[in-house]
Coordinates of C-alpha atoms in Angstrom, one line a residue:
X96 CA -18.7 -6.4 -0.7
X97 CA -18.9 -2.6 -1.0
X98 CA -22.1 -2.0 -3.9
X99 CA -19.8 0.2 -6.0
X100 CA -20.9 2.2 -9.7
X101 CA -19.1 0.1 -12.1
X102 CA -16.9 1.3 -15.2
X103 CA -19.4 -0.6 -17.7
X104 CA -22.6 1.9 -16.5
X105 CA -20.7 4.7 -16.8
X106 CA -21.1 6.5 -20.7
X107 CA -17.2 6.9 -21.7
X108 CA -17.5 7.2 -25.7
X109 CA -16.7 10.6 -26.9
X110 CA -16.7 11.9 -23.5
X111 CA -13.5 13.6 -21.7
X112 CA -13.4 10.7 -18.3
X113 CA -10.8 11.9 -14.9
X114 CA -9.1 9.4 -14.0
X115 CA -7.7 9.5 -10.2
X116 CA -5.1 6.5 -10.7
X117 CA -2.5 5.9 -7.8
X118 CA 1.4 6.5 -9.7
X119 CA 2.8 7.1 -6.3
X120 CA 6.0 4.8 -7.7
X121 CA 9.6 5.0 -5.5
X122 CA 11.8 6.7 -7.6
X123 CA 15.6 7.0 -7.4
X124 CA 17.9 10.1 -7.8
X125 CA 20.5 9.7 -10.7
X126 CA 22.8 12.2 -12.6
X127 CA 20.4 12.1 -15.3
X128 CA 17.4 13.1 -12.7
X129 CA 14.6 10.8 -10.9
X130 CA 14.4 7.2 -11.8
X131 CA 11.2 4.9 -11.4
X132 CA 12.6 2.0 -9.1
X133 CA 9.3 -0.3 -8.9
X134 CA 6.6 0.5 -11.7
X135 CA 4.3 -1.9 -9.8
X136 CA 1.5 0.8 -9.4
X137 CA 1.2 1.9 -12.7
X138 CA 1.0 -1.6 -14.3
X139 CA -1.9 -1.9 -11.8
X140 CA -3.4 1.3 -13.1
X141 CA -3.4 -0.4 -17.2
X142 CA -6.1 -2.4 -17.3
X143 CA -8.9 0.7 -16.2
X144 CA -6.6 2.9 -18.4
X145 CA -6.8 0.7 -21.0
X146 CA -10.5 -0.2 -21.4
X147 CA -11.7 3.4 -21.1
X148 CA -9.4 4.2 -24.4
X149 CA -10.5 1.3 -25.9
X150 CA -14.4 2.5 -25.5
X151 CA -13.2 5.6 -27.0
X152 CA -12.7 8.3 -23.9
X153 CA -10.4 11.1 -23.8
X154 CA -8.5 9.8 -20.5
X155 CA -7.2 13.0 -17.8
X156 CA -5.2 10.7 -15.4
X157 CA -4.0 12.7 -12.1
X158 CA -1.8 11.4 -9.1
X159 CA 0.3 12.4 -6.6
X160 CA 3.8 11.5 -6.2
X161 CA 5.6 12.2 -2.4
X162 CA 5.2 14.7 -0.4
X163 CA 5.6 17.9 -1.7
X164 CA 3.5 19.7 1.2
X165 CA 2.0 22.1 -1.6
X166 CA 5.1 23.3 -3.0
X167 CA 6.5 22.6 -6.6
X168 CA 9.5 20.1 -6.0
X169 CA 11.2 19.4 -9.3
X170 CA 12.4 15.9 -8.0
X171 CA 8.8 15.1 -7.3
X172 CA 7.8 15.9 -10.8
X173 CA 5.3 12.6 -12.4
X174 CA 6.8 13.7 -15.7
X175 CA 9.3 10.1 -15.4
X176 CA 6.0 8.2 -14.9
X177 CA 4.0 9.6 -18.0
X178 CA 7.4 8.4 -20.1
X179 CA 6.8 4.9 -18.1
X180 CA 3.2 5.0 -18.8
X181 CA 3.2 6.0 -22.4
X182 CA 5.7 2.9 -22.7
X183 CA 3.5 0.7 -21.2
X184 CA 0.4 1.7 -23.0
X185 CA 2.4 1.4 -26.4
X186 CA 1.2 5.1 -27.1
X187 CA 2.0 9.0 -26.4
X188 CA 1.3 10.3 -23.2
X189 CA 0.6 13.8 -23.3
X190 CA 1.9 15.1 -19.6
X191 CA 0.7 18.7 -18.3
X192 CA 3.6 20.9 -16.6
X193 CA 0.6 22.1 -13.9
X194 CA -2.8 20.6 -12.6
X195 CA -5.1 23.2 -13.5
X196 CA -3.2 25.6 -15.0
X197 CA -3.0 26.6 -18.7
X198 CA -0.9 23.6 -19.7
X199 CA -3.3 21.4 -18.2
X200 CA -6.1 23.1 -19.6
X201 CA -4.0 23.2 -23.1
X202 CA -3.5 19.7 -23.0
X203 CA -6.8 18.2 -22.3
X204 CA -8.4 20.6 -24.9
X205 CA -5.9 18.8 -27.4
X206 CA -7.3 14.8 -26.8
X207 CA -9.1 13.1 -29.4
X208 CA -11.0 9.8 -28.6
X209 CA -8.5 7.1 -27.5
X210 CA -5.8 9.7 -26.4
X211 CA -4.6 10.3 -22.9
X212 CA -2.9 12.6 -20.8
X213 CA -1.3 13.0 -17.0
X214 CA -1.6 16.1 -15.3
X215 CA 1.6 17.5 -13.1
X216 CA 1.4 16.2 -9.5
X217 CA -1.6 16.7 -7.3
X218 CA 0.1 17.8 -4.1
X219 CA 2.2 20.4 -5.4
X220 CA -1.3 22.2 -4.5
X221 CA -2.0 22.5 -0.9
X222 CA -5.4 22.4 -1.5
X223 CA -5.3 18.6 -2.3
X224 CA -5.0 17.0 0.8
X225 CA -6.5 20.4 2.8
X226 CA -8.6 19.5 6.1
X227 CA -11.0 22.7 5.2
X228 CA -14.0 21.1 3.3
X229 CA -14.6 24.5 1.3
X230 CA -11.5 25.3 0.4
X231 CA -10.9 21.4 -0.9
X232 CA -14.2 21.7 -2.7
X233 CA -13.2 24.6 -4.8
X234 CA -10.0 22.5 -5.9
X235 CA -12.4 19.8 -6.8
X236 CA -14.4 22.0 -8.7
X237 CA -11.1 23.4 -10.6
X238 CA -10.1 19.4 -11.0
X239 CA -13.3 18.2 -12.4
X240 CA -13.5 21.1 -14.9
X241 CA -10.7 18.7 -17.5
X242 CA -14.1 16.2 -17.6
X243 CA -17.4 14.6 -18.2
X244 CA -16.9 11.9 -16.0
X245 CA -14.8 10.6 -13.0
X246 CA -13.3 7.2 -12.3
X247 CA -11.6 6.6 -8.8
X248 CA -8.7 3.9 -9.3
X249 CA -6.2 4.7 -6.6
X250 CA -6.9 2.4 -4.2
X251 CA -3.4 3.6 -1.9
X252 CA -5.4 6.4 -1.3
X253 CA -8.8 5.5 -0.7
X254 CA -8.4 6.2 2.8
X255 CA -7.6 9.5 2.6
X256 CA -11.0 12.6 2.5
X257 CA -8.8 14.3 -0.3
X258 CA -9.7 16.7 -3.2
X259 CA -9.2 13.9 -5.9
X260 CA -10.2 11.1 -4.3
X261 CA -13.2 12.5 -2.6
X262 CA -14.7 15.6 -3.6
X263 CA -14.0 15.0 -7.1
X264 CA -16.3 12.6 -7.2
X265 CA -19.8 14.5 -5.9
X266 CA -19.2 16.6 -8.5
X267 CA -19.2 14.2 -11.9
X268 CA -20.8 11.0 -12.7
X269 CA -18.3 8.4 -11.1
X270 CA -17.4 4.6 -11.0
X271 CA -14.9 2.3 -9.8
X272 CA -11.9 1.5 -11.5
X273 CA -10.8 -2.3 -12.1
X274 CA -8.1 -1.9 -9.6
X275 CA -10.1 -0.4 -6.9
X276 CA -13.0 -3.6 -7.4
X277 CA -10.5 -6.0 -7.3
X278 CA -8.8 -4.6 -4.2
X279 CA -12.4 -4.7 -2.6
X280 CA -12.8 -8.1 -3.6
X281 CA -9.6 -9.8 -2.4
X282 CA -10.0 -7.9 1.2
X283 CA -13.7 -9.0 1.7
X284 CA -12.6 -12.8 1.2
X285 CA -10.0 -11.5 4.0
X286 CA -12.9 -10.1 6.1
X287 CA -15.7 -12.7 5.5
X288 CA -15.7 -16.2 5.9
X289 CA -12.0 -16.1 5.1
X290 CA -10.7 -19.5 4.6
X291 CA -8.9 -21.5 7.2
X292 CA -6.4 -21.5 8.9
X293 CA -6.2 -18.2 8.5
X294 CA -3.0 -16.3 9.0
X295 CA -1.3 -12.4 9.2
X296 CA 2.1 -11.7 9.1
X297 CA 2.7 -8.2 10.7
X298 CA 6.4 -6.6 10.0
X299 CA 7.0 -2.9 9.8
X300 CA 9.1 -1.1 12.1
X301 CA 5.9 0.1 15.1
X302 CA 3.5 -1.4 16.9
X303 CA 1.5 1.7 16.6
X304 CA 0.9 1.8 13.1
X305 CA -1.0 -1.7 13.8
X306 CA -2.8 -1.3 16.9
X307 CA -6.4 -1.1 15.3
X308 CA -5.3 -3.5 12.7
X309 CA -4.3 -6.0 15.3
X310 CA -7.6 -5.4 17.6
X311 CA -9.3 -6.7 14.4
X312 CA -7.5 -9.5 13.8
X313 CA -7.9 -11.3 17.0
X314 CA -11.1 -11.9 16.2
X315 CA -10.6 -13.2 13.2
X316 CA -7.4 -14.6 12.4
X317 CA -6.0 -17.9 13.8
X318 CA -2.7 -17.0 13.9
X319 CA -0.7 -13.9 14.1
X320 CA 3.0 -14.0 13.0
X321 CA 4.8 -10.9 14.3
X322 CA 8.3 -9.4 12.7
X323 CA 9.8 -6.4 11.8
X324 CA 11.1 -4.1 14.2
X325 CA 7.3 -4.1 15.9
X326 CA 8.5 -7.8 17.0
X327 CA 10.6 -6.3 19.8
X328 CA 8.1 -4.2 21.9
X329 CA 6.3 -7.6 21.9
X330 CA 9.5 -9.4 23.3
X331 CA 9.8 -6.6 25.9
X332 CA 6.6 -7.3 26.9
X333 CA 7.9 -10.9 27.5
X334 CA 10.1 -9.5 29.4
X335 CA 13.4 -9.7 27.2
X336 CA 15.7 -7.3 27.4
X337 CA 16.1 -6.1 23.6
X338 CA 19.3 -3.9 23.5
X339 CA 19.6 -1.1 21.1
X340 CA 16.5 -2.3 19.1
X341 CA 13.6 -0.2 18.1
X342 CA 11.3 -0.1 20.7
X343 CA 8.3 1.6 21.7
X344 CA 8.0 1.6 25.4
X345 CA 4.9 3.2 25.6
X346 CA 3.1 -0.1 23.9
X347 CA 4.5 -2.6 25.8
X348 CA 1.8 -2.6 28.2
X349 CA -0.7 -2.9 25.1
X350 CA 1.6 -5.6 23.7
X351 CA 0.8 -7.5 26.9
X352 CA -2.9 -7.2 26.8
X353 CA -2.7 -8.5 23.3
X354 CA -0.7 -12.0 24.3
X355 CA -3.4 -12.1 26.8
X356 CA -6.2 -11.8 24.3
X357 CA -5.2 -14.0 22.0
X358 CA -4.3 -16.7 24.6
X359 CA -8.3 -16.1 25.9
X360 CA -9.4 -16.5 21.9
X361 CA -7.2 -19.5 21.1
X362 CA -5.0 -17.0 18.5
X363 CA -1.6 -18.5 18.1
X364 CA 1.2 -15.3 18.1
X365 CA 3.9 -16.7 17.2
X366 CA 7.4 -14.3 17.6
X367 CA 10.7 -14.6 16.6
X368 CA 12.9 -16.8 18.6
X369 CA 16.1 -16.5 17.6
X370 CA 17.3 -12.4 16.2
X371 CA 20.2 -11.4 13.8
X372 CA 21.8 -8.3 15.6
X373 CA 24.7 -5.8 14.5
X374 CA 26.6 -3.7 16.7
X375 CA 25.3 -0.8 14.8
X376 CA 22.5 -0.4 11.5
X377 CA 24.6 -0.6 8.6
X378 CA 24.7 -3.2 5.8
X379 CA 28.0 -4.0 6.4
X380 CA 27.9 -4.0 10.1
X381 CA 29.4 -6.8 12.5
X382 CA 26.5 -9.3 13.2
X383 CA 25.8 -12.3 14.6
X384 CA 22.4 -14.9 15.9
X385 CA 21.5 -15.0 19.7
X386 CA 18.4 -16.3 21.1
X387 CA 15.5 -13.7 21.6
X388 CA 16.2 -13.6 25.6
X389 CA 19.9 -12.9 25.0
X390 CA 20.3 -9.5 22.8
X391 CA 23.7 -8.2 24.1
X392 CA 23.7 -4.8 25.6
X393 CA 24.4 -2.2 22.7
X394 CA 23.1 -4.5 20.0
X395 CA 20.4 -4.3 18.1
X396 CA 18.0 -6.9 16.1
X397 CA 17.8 -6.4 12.4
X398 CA 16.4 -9.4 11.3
X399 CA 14.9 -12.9 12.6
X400 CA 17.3 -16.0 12.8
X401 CA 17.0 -19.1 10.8
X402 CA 15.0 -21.2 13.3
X403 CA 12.5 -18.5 13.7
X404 CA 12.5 -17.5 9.5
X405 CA 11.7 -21.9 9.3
X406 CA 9.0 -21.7 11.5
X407 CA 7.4 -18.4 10.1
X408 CA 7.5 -20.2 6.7
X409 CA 6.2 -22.9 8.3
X410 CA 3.0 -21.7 9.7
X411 CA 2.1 -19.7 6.5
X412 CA 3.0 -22.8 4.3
X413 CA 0.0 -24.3 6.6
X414 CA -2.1 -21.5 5.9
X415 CA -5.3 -21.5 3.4
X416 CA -5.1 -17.9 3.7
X417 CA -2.5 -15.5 4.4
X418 CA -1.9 -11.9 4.5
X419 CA 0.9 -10.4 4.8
X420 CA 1.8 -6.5 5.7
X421 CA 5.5 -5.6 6.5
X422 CA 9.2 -6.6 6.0
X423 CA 10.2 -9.3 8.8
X424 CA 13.6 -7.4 8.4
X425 CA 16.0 -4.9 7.1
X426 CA 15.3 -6.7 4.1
X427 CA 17.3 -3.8 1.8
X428 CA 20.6 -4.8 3.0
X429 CA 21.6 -8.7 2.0
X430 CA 22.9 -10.0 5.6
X431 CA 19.5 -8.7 7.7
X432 CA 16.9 -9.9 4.4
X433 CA 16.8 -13.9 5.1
X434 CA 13.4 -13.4 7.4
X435 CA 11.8 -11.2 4.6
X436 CA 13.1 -13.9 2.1
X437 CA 11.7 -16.9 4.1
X438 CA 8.0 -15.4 4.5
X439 CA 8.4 -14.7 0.8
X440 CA 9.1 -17.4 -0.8
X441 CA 6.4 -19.7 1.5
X442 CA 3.6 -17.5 0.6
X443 CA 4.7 -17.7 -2.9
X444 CA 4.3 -21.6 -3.0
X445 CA 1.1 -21.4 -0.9
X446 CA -1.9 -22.9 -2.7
X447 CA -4.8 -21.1 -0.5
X448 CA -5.0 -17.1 -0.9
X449 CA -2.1 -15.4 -0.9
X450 CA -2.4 -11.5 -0.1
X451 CA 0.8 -8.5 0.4
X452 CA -0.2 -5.9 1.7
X453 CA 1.1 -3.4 -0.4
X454 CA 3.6 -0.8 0.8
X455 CA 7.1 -2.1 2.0
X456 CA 5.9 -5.6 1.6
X457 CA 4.9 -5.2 -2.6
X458 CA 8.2 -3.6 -2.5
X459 CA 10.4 -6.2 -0.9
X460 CA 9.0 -9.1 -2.5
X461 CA 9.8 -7.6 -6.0
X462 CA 13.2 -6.4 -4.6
X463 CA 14.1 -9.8 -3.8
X464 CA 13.7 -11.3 -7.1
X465 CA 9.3 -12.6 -6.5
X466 CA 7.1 -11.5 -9.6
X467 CA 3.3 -10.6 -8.8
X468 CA 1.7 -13.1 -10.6
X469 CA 3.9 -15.6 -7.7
X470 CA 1.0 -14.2 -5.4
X471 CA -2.9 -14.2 -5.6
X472 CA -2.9 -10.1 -5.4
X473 CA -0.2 -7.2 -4.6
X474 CA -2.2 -4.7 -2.9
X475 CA -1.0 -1.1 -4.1
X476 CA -2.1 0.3 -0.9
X477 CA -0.7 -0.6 2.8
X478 CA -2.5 2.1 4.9
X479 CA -5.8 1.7 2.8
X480 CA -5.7 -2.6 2.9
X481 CA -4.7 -2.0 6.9
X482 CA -7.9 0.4 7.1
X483 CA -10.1 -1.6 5.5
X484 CA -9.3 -4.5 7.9
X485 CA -9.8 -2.5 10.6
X486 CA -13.6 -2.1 9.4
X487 CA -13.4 1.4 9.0
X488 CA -15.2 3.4 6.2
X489 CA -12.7 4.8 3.1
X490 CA -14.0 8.0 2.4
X491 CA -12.0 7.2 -1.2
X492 CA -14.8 3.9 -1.5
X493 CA -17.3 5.1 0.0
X494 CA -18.1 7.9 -2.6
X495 CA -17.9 5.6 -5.5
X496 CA -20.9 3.4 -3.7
X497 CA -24.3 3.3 -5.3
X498 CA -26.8 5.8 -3.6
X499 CA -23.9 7.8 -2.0

């Protein structure tokens, strides 16, 4: 495990303490303006939050939220999510209207001891996630100007050499926050010595996204279970014809090499064999269950059948550990979620270690009715967990280590 600064070293009492928390929360689009959907990720964020106002800090909490591409986009505004926080927290949250602008600077002058504030969102300033070092840096420097101290907490960023998460952090005294340590912690018993058998269950729409995450796994995992719409660039590479599905030609060659490897390694992939398809991608579309080598022409897979969704459940049911990173189907609309539902509800009643991966997946299990405390840990960040699997170094973790 990762030798990271903890929160307890780090002098809080009296002193004004950054706190780079990950509120990146779906939101929804109503008459009355943008609705939280899943407040998943800033529940995570309480418990730092809440022991560093409890010691007494003036808390500066700053997130992004979308994409903005370093314009200010009034639907992408984090003022819903200081409403949501302050309710949360049982107390006022003051909330900024810019980052390091005079209201920001207006509002953090204003905390006493115990008080907190969110500043307006990161990434309406191109400068946040900017790939010139120097021109980050200065934002960094404008950033860590609201504080004493820095605490990095958003894990579904970690991965990412931004101003916040990174250079932020060279610049103030700096820890770990409780979610990033226990993220850490639940992924190293994934990477070392994980318990056995050990299974992954891969969803998500591309093979691509996965390729480094599955060149990892191989040589670690005993089984692979593969959905999603990545499940039919590995059928191609069966050599099934897959109809309209989403498919990514170009990896079917790669898909084949991995069916290889893991037959060399004695890795079970297991892959759907039996598909719900529709005559087109609608919730109410026409739909029906054919085997995996009989997709009509002009249909496309949109789920996994029921034989396939009992054996999926099956093999993580038989699991001591589990992990699990994308939907097994088009798990928003009600006829394509049954696959979703089946890997769902097994790895709730598994009694081993039971890991989502964050993203889609945190977000369909709580769509479909699952609370988080059904699972051993929700991790708040898909790309990051993924990353971190792979073995490769998160810029975002790195920088909190002790002696970087």
């Amino acid at each position: 495990m990762a030798n990271l600064h903890s929160l307890e070293d780090l002098e809080v009492a009296g002193r004004t303490v950054v706190v780079r928390s990950d509120l990146n929360v779906p939101m929804t689009t109503t008459q009355d303006g943008p609705v939280i959907s899943d407040d998943g990720r800033i529940r995570a964020a309480l418990p730092t939050l809440l022991s560093l106002i409890k010691r007494g800090a003036r808390v500066v909490v700053i997130s992004h939220l979308g994409r903005p591409k370093g314009a200010v986009v009034p639907e992408l505004t984090l003022a819903p999510v200081a409403t949501r926080l302050g309710q949360l927290l049982d107390q006022e949250v003051a909330f900024a209207t810019d980052t390091v602008g005079p209201s920001a600077h207006a509002v953090v002058a204003a905390l006493e001891p115990g008080q907190i504030a969110l500043l307006e969102n990161l990434r309406f300033h191109s400068e946040e996630t900017s790939k010139d070092d120097a021109v980050r840096s200065a934002f960094a420097g404008q950033l860590a100007q609201h504080g004493d101290a820095f605490v990095g907490d958003g894990f579904g960023v970690s991965h990412r050499r931004h101003a916040s998460v990174y250079d932020i952090a060279l610049l103030l005294p700096r820890a770990a926050g409780y979610l990033v340590l226990r993220e850490v912690e639940v992924l190293d018993k994934l990477s070392v010595e994980p318990a056995r058998p050990y299974t992954v269950v891969l969803g998500g729409s591309k093979v691509s996204d996965k390729l480094d995450v599955i060149d990892a796994l191989l040589h670690c995992a005993d089984r692979l279970i593969i959905g999603g719409g990545m499940a039919y660039t590995f059928l191609a590479a069966q050599g099934h014809g897959v109809g309209t599905s989403l498919l990514e030609s170009e990896q079917i060659h790669t898909c084949q090499a991995y069916l290889e490897r893991a037959q060399a390694r004695g890795v079970e992939i297991c892959l759907p064999t039996d598909i719900v398809v529709a005559d087109h991608f609608a919730a109410d579309a026409p739909h029906q269950v054919v085997p995996t080598d009989s997709i009509p022409d002009g249909w496309m897979g949109l789920d996994i059948g029921p034989e396939s969704a009992e054996r999926f459940a099956q093999g993580v049911s038989e699991s001591a550990t589990v992990f699990w990173n994308g939907p097994i189907g088009v798990f928003e609309f009600p006829a394509f979620a049954g696959g979703t539902l089946a890997v769902a509800r097994a790895l709730a009643g598994l009694k081993g270690l039971s890991v989502v991966g964050g993203g889609d997946s945190a977000a369909a299990v709580r769509a479909l009715g699952f609370t988080d405390d059904q699972f051993s840990h929700i991790s708040t960040g898909g790309g990051a967990s993924l990353e971190y699997l792979e073995g490769k170094v998160l810029p975002g973790i790195a920088v909190l280590e002790e002696g970087s």
